mmCIF file of C-alpha atoms and ligand atoms in Angstrom:
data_model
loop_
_atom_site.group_PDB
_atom_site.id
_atom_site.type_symbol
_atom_site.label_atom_id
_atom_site.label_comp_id
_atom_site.label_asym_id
_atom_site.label_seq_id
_atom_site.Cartn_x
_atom_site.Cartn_y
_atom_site.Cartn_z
ATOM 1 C CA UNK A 1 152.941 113.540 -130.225
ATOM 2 C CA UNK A 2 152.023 110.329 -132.129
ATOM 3 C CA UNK A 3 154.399 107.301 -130.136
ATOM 4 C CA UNK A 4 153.917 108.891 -126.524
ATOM 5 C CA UNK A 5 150.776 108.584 -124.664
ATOM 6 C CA UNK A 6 149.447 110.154 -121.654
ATOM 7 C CA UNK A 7 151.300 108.123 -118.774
ATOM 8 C CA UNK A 8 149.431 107.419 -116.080
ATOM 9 C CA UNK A 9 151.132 109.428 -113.609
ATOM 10 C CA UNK A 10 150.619 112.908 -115.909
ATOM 11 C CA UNK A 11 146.700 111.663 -115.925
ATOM 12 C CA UNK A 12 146.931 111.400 -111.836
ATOM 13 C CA UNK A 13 148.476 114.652 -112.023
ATOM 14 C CA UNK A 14 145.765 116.193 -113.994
ATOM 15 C CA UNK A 15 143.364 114.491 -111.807
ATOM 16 C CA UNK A 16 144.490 116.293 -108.720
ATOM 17 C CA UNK A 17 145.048 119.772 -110.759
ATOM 18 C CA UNK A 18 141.056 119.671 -110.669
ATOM 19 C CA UNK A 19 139.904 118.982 -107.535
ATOM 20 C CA UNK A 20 141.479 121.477 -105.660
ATOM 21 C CA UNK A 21 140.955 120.303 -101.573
ATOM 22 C CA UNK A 22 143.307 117.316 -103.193
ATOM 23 C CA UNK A 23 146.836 116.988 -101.428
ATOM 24 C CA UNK A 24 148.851 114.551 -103.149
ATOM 25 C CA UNK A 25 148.208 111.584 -100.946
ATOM 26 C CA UNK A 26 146.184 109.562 -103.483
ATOM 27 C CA UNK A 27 148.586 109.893 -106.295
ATOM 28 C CA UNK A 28 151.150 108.552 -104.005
ATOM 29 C CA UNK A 29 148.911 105.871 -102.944
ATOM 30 C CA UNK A 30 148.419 104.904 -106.605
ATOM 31 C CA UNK A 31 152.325 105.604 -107.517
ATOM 32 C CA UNK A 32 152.952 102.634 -104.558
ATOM 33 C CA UNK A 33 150.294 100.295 -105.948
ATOM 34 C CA UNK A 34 151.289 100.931 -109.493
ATOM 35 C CA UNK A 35 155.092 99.859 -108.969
ATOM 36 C CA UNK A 36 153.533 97.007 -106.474
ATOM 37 C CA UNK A 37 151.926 95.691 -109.574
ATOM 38 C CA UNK A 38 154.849 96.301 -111.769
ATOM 39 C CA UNK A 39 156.752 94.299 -109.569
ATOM 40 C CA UNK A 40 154.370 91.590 -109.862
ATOM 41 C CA UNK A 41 154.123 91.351 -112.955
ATOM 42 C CA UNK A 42 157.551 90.871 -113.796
ATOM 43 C CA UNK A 43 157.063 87.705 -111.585
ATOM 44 C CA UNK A 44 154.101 86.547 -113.323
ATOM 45 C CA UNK A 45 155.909 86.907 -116.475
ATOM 46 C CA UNK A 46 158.642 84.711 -115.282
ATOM 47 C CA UNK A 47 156.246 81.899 -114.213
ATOM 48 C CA UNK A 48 157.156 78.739 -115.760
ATOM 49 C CA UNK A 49 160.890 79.500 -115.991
ATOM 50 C CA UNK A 50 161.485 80.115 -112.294
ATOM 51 C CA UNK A 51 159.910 78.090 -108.910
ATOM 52 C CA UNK A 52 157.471 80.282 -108.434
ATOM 53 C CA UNK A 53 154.234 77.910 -109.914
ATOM 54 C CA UNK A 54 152.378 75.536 -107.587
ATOM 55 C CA UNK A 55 151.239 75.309 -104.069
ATOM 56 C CA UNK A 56 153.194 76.649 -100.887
ATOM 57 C CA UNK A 57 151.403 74.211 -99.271
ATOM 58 C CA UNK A 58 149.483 76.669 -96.780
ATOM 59 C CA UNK A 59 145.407 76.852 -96.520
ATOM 60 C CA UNK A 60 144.342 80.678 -96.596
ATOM 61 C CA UNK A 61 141.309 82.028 -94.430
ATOM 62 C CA UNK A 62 139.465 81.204 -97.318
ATOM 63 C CA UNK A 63 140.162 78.000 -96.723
ATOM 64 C CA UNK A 64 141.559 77.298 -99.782
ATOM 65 C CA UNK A 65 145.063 76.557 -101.487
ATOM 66 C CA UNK A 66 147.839 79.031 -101.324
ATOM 67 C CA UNK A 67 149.625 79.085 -104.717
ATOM 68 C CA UNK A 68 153.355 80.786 -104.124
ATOM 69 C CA UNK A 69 152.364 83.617 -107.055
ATOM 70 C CA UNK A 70 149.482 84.610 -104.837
ATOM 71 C CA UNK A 71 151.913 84.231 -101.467
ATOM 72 C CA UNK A 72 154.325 86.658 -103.577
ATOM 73 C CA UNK A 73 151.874 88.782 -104.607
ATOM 74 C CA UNK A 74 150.210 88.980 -101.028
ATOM 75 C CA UNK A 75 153.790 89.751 -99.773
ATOM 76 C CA UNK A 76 155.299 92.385 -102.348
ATOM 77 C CA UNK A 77 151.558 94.085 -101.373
ATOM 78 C CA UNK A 78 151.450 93.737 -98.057
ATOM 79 C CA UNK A 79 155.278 95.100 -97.901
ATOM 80 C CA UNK A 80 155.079 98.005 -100.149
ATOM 81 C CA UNK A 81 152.148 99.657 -99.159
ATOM 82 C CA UNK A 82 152.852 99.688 -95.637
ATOM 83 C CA UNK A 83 155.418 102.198 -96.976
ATOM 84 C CA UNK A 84 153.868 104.218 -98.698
ATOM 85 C CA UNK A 85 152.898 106.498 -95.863
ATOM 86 C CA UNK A 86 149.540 107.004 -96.659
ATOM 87 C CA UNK A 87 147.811 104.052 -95.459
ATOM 88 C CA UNK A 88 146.693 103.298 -91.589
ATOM 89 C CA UNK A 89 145.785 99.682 -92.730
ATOM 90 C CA UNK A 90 144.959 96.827 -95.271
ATOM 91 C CA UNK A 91 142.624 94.089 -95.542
ATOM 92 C CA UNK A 92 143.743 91.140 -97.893
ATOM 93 C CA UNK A 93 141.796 88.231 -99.354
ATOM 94 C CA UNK A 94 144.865 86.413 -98.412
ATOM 95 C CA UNK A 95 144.996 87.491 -94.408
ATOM 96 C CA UNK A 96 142.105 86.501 -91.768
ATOM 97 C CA UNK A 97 142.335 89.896 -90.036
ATOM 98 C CA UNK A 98 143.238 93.749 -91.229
ATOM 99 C CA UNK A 99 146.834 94.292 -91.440
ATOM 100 C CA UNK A 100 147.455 97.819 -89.751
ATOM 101 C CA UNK A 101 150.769 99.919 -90.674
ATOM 102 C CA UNK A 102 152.833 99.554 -87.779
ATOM 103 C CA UNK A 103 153.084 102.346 -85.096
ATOM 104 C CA UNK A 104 157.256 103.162 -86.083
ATOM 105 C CA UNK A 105 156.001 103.990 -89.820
ATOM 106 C CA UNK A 106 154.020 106.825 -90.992
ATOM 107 C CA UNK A 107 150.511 106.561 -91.370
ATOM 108 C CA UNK A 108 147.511 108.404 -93.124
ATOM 109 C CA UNK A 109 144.195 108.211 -93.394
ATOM 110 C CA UNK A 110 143.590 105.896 -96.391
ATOM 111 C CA UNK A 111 142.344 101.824 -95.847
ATOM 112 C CA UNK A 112 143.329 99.638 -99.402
ATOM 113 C CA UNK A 113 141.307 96.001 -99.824
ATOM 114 C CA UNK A 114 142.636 93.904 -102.424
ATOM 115 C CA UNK A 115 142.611 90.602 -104.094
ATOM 116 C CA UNK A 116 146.302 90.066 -104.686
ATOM 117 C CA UNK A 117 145.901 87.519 -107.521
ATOM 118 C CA UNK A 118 142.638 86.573 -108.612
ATOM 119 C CA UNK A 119 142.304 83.686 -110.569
ATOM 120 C CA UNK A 120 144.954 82.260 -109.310
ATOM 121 C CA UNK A 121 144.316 78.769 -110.410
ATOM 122 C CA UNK A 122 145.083 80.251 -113.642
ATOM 123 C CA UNK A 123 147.836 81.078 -112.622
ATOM 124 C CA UNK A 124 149.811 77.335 -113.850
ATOM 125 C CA UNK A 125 148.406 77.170 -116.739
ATOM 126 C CA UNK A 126 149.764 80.323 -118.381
ATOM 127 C CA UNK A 127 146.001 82.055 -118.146
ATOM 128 C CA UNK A 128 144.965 85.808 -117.309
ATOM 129 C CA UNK A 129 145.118 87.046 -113.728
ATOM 130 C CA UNK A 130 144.703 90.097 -111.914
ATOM 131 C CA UNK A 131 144.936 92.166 -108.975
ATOM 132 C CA UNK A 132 141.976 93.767 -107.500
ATOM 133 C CA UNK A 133 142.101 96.956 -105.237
ATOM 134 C CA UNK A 134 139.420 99.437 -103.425
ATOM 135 C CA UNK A 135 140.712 102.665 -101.569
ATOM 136 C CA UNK A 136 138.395 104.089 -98.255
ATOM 137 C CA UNK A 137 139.073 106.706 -95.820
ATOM 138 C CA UNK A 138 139.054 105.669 -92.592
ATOM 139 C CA UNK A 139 136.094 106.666 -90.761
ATOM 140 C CA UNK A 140 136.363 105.817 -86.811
ATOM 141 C CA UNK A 141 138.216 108.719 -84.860
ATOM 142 C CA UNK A 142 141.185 108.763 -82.993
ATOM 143 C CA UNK A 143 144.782 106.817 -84.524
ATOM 144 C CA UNK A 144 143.252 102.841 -83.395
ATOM 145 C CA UNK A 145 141.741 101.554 -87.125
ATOM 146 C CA UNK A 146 138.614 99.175 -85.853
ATOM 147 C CA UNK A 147 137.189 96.281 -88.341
ATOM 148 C CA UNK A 148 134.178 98.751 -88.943
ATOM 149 C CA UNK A 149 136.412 101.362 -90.959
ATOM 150 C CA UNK A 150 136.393 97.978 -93.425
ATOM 151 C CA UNK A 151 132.958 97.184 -93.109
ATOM 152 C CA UNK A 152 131.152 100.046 -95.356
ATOM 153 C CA UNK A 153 128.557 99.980 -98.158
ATOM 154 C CA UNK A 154 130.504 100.062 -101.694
ATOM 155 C CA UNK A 155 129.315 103.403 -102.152
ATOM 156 C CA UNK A 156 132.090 104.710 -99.799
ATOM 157 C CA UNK A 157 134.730 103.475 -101.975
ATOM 158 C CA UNK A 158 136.922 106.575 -103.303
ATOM 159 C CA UNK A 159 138.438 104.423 -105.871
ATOM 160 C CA UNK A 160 138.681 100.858 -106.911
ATOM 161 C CA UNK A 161 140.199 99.479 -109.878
ATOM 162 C CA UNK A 162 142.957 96.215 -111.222
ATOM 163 C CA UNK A 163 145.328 95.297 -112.974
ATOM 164 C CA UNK A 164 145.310 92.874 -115.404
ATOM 165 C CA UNK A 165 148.295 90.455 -115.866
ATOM 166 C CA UNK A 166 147.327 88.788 -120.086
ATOM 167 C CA UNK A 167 149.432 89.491 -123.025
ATOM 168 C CA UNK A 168 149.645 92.638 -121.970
ATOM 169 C CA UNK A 169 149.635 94.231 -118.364
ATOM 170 C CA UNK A 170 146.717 96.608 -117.808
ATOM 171 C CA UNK A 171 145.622 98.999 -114.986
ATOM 172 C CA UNK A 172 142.164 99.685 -114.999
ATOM 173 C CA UNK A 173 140.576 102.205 -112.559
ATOM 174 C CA UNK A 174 138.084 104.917 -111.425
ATOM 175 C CA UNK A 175 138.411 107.692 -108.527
ATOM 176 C CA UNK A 176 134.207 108.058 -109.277
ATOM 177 C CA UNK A 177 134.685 110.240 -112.646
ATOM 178 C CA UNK A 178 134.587 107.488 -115.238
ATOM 179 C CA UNK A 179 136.822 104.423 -116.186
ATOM 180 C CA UNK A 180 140.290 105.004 -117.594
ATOM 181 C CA UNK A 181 142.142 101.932 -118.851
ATOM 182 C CA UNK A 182 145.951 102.375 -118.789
ATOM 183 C CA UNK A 183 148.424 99.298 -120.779
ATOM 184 C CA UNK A 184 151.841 98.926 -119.724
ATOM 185 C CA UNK A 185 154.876 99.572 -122.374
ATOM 186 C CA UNK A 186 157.234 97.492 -121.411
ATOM 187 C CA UNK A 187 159.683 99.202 -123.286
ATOM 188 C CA UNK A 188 159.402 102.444 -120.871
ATOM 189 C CA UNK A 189 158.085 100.321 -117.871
ATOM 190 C CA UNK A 190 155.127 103.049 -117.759
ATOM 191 C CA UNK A 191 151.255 102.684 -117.659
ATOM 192 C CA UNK A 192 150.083 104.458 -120.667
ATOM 193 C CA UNK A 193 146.780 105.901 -121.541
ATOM 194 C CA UNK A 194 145.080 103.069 -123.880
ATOM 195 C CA UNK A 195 141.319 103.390 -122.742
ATOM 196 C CA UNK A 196 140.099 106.455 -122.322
ATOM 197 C CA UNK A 197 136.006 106.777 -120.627
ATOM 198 C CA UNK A 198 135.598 103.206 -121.073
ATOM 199 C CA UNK A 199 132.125 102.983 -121.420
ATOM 200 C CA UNK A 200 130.283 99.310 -121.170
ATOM 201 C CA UNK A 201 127.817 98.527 -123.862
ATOM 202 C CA UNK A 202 124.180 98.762 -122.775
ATOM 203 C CA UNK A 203 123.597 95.218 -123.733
ATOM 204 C CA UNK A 204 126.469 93.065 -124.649
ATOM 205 C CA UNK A 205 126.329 89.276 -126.323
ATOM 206 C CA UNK A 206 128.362 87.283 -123.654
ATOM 207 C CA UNK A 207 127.082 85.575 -120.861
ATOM 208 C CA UNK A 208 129.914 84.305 -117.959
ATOM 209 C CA UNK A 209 128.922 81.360 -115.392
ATOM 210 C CA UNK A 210 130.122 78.413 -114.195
ATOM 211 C CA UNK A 211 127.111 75.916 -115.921
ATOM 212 C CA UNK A 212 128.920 72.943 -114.084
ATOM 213 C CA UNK A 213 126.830 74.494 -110.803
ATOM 214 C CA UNK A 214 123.834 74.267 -112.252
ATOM 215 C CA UNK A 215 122.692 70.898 -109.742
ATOM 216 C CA UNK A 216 122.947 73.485 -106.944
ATOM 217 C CA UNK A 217 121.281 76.400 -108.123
ATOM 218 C CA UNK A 218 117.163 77.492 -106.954
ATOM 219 C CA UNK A 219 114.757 76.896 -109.585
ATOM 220 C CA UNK A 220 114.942 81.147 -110.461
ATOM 221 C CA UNK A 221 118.663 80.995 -110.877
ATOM 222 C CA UNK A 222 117.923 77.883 -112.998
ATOM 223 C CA UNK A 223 115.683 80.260 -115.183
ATOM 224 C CA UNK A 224 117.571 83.019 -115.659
ATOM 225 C CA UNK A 225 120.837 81.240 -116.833
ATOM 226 C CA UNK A 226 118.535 79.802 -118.864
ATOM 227 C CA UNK A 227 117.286 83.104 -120.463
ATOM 228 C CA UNK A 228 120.683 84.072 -121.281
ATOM 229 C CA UNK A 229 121.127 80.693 -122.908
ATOM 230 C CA UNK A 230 118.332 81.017 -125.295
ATOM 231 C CA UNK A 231 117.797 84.006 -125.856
ATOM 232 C CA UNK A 232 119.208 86.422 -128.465
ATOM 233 C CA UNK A 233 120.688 89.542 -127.900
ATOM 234 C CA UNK A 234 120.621 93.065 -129.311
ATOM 235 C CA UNK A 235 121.851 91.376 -132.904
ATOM 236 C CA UNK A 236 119.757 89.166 -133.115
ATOM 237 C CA UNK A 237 122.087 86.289 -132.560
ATOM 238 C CA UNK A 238 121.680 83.862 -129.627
ATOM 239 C CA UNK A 239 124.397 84.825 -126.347
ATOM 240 C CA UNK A 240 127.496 83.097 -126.778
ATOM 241 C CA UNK A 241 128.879 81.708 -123.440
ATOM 242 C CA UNK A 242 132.689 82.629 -121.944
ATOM 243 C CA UNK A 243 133.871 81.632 -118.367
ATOM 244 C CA UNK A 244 137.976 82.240 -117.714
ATOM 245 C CA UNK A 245 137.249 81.068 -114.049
ATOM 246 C CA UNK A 246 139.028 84.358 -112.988
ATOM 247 C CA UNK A 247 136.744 87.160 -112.316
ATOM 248 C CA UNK A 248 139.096 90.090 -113.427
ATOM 249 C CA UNK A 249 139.661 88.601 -116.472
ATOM 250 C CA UNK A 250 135.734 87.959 -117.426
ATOM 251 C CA UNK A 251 134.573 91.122 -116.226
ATOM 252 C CA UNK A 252 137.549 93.152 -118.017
ATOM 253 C CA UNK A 253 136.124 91.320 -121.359
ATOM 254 C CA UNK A 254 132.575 92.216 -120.596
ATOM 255 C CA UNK A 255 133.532 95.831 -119.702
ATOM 256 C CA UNK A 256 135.242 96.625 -122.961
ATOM 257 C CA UNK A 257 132.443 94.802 -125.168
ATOM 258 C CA UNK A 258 129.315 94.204 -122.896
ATOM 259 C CA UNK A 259 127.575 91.051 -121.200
ATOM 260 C CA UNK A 260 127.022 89.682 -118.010
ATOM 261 C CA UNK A 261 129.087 87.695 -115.256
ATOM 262 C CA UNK A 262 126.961 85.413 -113.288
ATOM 263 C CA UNK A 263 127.952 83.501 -109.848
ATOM 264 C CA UNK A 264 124.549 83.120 -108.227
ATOM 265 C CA UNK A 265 124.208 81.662 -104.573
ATOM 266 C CA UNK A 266 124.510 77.982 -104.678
ATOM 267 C CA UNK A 267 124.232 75.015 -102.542
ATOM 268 C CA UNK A 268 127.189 73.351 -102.573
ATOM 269 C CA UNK A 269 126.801 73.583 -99.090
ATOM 270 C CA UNK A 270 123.244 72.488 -98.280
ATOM 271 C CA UNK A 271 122.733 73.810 -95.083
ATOM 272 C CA UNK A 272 123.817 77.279 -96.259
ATOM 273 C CA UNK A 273 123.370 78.695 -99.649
ATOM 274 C CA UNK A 274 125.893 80.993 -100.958
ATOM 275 C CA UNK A 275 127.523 83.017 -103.175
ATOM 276 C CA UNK A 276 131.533 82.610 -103.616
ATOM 277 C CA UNK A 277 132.774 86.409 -104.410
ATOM 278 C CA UNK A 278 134.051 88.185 -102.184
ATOM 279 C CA UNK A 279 132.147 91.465 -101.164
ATOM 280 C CA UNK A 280 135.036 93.397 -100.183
ATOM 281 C CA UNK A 281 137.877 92.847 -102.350
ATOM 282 C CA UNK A 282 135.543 91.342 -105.489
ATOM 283 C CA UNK A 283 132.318 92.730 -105.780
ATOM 284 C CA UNK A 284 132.447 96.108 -104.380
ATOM 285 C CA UNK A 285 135.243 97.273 -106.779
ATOM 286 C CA UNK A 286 134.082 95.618 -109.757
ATOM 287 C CA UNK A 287 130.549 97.035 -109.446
ATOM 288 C CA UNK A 288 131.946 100.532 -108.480
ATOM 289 C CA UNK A 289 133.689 100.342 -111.907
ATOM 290 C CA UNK A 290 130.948 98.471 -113.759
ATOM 291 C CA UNK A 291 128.626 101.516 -112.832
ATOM 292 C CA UNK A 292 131.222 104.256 -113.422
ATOM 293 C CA UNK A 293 131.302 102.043 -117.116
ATOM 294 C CA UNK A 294 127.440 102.791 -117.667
ATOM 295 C CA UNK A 295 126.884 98.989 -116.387
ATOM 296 C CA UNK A 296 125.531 97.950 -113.293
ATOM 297 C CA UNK A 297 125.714 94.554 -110.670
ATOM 298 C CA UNK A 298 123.115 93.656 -108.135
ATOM 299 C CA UNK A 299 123.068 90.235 -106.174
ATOM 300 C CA UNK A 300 119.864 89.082 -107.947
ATOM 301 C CA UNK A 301 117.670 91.511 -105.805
ATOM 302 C CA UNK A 302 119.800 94.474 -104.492
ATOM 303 C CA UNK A 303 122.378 96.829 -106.001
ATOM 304 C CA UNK A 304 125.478 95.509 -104.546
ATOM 305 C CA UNK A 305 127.131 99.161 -103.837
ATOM 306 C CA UNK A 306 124.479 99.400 -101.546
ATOM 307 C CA UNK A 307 125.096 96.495 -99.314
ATOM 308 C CA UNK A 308 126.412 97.028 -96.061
ATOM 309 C CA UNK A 309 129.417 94.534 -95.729
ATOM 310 C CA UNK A 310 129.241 92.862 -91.929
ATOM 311 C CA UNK A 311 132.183 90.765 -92.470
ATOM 312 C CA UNK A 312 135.362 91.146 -94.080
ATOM 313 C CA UNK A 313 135.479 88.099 -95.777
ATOM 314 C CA UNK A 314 131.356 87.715 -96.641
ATOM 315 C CA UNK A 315 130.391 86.644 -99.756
ATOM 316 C CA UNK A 316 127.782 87.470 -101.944
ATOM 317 C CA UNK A 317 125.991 86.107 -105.495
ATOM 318 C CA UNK A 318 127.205 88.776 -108.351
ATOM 319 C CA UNK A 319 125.451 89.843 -111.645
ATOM 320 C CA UNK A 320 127.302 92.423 -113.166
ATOM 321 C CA UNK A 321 127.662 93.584 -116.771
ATOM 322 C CA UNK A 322 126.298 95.457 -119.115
ATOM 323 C CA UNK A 323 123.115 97.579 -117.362
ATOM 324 C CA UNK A 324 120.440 95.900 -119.874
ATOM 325 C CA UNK A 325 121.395 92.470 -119.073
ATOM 326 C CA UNK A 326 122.199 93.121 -115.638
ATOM 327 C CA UNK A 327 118.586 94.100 -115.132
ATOM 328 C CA UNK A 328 117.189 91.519 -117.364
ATOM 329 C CA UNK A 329 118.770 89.146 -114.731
ATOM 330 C CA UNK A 330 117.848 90.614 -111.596
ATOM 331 C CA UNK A 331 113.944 90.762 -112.766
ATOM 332 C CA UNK A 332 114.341 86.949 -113.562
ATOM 333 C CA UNK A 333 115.909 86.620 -110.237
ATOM 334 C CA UNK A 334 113.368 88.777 -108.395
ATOM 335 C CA UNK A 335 110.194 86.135 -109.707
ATOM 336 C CA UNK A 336 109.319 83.654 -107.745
HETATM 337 P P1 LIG B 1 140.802 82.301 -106.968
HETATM 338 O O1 LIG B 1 141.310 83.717 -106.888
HETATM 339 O O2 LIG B 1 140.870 81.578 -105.666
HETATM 340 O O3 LIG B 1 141.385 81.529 -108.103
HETATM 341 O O4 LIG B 1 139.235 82.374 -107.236
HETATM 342 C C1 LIG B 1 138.814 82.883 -108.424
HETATM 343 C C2 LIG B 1 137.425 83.332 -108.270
HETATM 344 O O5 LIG B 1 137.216 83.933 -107.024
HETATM 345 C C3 LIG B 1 137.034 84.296 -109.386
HETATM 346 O O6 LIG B 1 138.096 84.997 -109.897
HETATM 347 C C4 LIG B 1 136.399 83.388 -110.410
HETATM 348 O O7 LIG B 1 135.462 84.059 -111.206
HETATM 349 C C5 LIG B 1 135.763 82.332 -109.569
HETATM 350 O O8 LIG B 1 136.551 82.230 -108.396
HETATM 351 C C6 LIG B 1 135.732 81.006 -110.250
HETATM 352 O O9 LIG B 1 135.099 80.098 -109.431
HETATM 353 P P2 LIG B 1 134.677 78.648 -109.964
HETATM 354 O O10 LIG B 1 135.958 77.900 -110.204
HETATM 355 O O11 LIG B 1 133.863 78.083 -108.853
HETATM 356 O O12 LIG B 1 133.883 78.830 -111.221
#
């Protein structure tokens, strides 16, 4: 009926109708995220009119900044989903060490990594900003949850998706059956069914990086920024270059209409090159979704689903986009 969509929770629903060993525990999982978010957002909308911009003053394991939106958004998280009574434990960009569900609550056999807000530097300015989630099963035996139930390949994940605080709020996500991209009508307070099967161009004509690195990039990264640069793409028309500075928000771009994100190792610090993305809560879910899109992400050599995190705060150098480009990059990257 024209005016009412498919809400998300109908589409979970439907989800679980077909897989039949399926007992309700992800839908709840996602119901608990999904009004985690919700919550959020509200907040986010509010910025500017209530004290909730700025720093809280605290340094996160990341050693950077703690902005109070990404404190609040760490919190509501952290708070909810202990409740939901499907989890055993958590692992937050935000915390230095898992977060298990406390013994007195109930427990299942799902682990959730997430970015609470990334981007957040955006976050003052009034710019998009998102929240990033993957969803394992735990792995070890027995009730204790170790660190290596965390420490998987991305290929493990059962789902991974975010949600996308910009002029509108979206939910974007993937339980390994395509991408479904759901907006939120504020009106009704309910995700509905915008994007169905997203499906990411096979070459796009956007390339996202942060150019102001280029003094610490290897002579191949160098090159294959460089190739994007001047190059043209399937039109015929040179790449044009976009960087929002928060990953969600460039990659949700590229996914609906195709390029490549770019944040190669760098050298920043000399004595040990790097990437800055996150493995866990960044890379792994994007690429899971970027490949359920049709589009792929490597770290300039190696599909990144198949790397074996061995920390849960490593970091990696991410390609990801559009499959064409994605390769075009990662032959570049592969040349010596
Ligand atoms: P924050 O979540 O700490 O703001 O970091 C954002 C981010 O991890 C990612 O979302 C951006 O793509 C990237 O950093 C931007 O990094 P640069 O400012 O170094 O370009």
């Amino acid at each position: 009926m024209e005016g009412i969509g498919i809400s998300v929770m109908e589409h979970l629903l439907l989800s679980q109708r077909e897989s039949p060993a399926a007992t309700g525990q992800f839908t709840r999982l996602l119901t608990e995220l999904i009004f985690s978010a919700k919550i959020i957002a509200r907040e986010v909308k509010k910025a500017g009119l209530v004290d909730i911009l700025g720093l809280t003053g605290d340094i996160n394991v990341q050693g950077e900044q703690v902005r109070k939106l990404d404190d609040f958004a760490n919190r509501v998280l952290i708070y909810r989903m202990q409740r939901c009574g499907v989890l055993c434990a958590m692992a937050s960009e935000e915390n230095a060490d898992i977060i298990e569900v406390p013994e007195d609550m109930p427990r299942g056999s799902y682990l959730l990594v997430f970015d609470p807000l990334d981007g957040s530097a955006n976050i003052d300015v009034n710019v998009n900003i998102g929240t990033i989630f993957s969803i394992y099963r735990k792995v070890s035996e027995g009730d204790t949850v170790r660190l290596s139930d965390f420490l998987r390949t991305g290929l493990e994940q059962v789902a991974a998706g975010y949600f996308l605080y910009g002029p509108s709020t979206m939910l974007v996500y993937s339980t390994g059956d395509g991408v479904s991209g759901f907006t939120l009508d504020p009106s009704v307070g309910e995700f509905l069914l915008s994007h169905p099967k997203i499906v990411m161009p096979e070459r796009g004509k956007t390339y996202s990086v942060n150019e102001a690195n280029e003094m610490y990039w290897d002579e191949r990264t160098k090159k294959t920024v460089a190739f994007f640069k001047s190059n043209q793409n399937e039109r015929g028309k040179p790449y044009r270059a976009r960087y929002i500075g928060a990953l969600v928000a460039d990659f949700h771009r590229n996914l609906l209409e195709g390029g490549i994100f770019m944040y190669p190792a760098d050298k920043k610090d000399p004595a040990k090159p790097r990437g800055k993305l996150r493995i866990l809560c960044e890379a792994f879910p994007l690429a899971f979704l970027a490949e359920q899109a049709g589009g792929a992400a490597t770290d300039g050599a190696m599909r990144i689903l198949e790397i074996q995190a061995k920390t849960l705060h490593e970091r990696v150098p991410l390609f990801i986009g559009s499959k064409a480009d994605v390769e075009t990059a990662t032959r570049l990257m592969r040349q010596i």
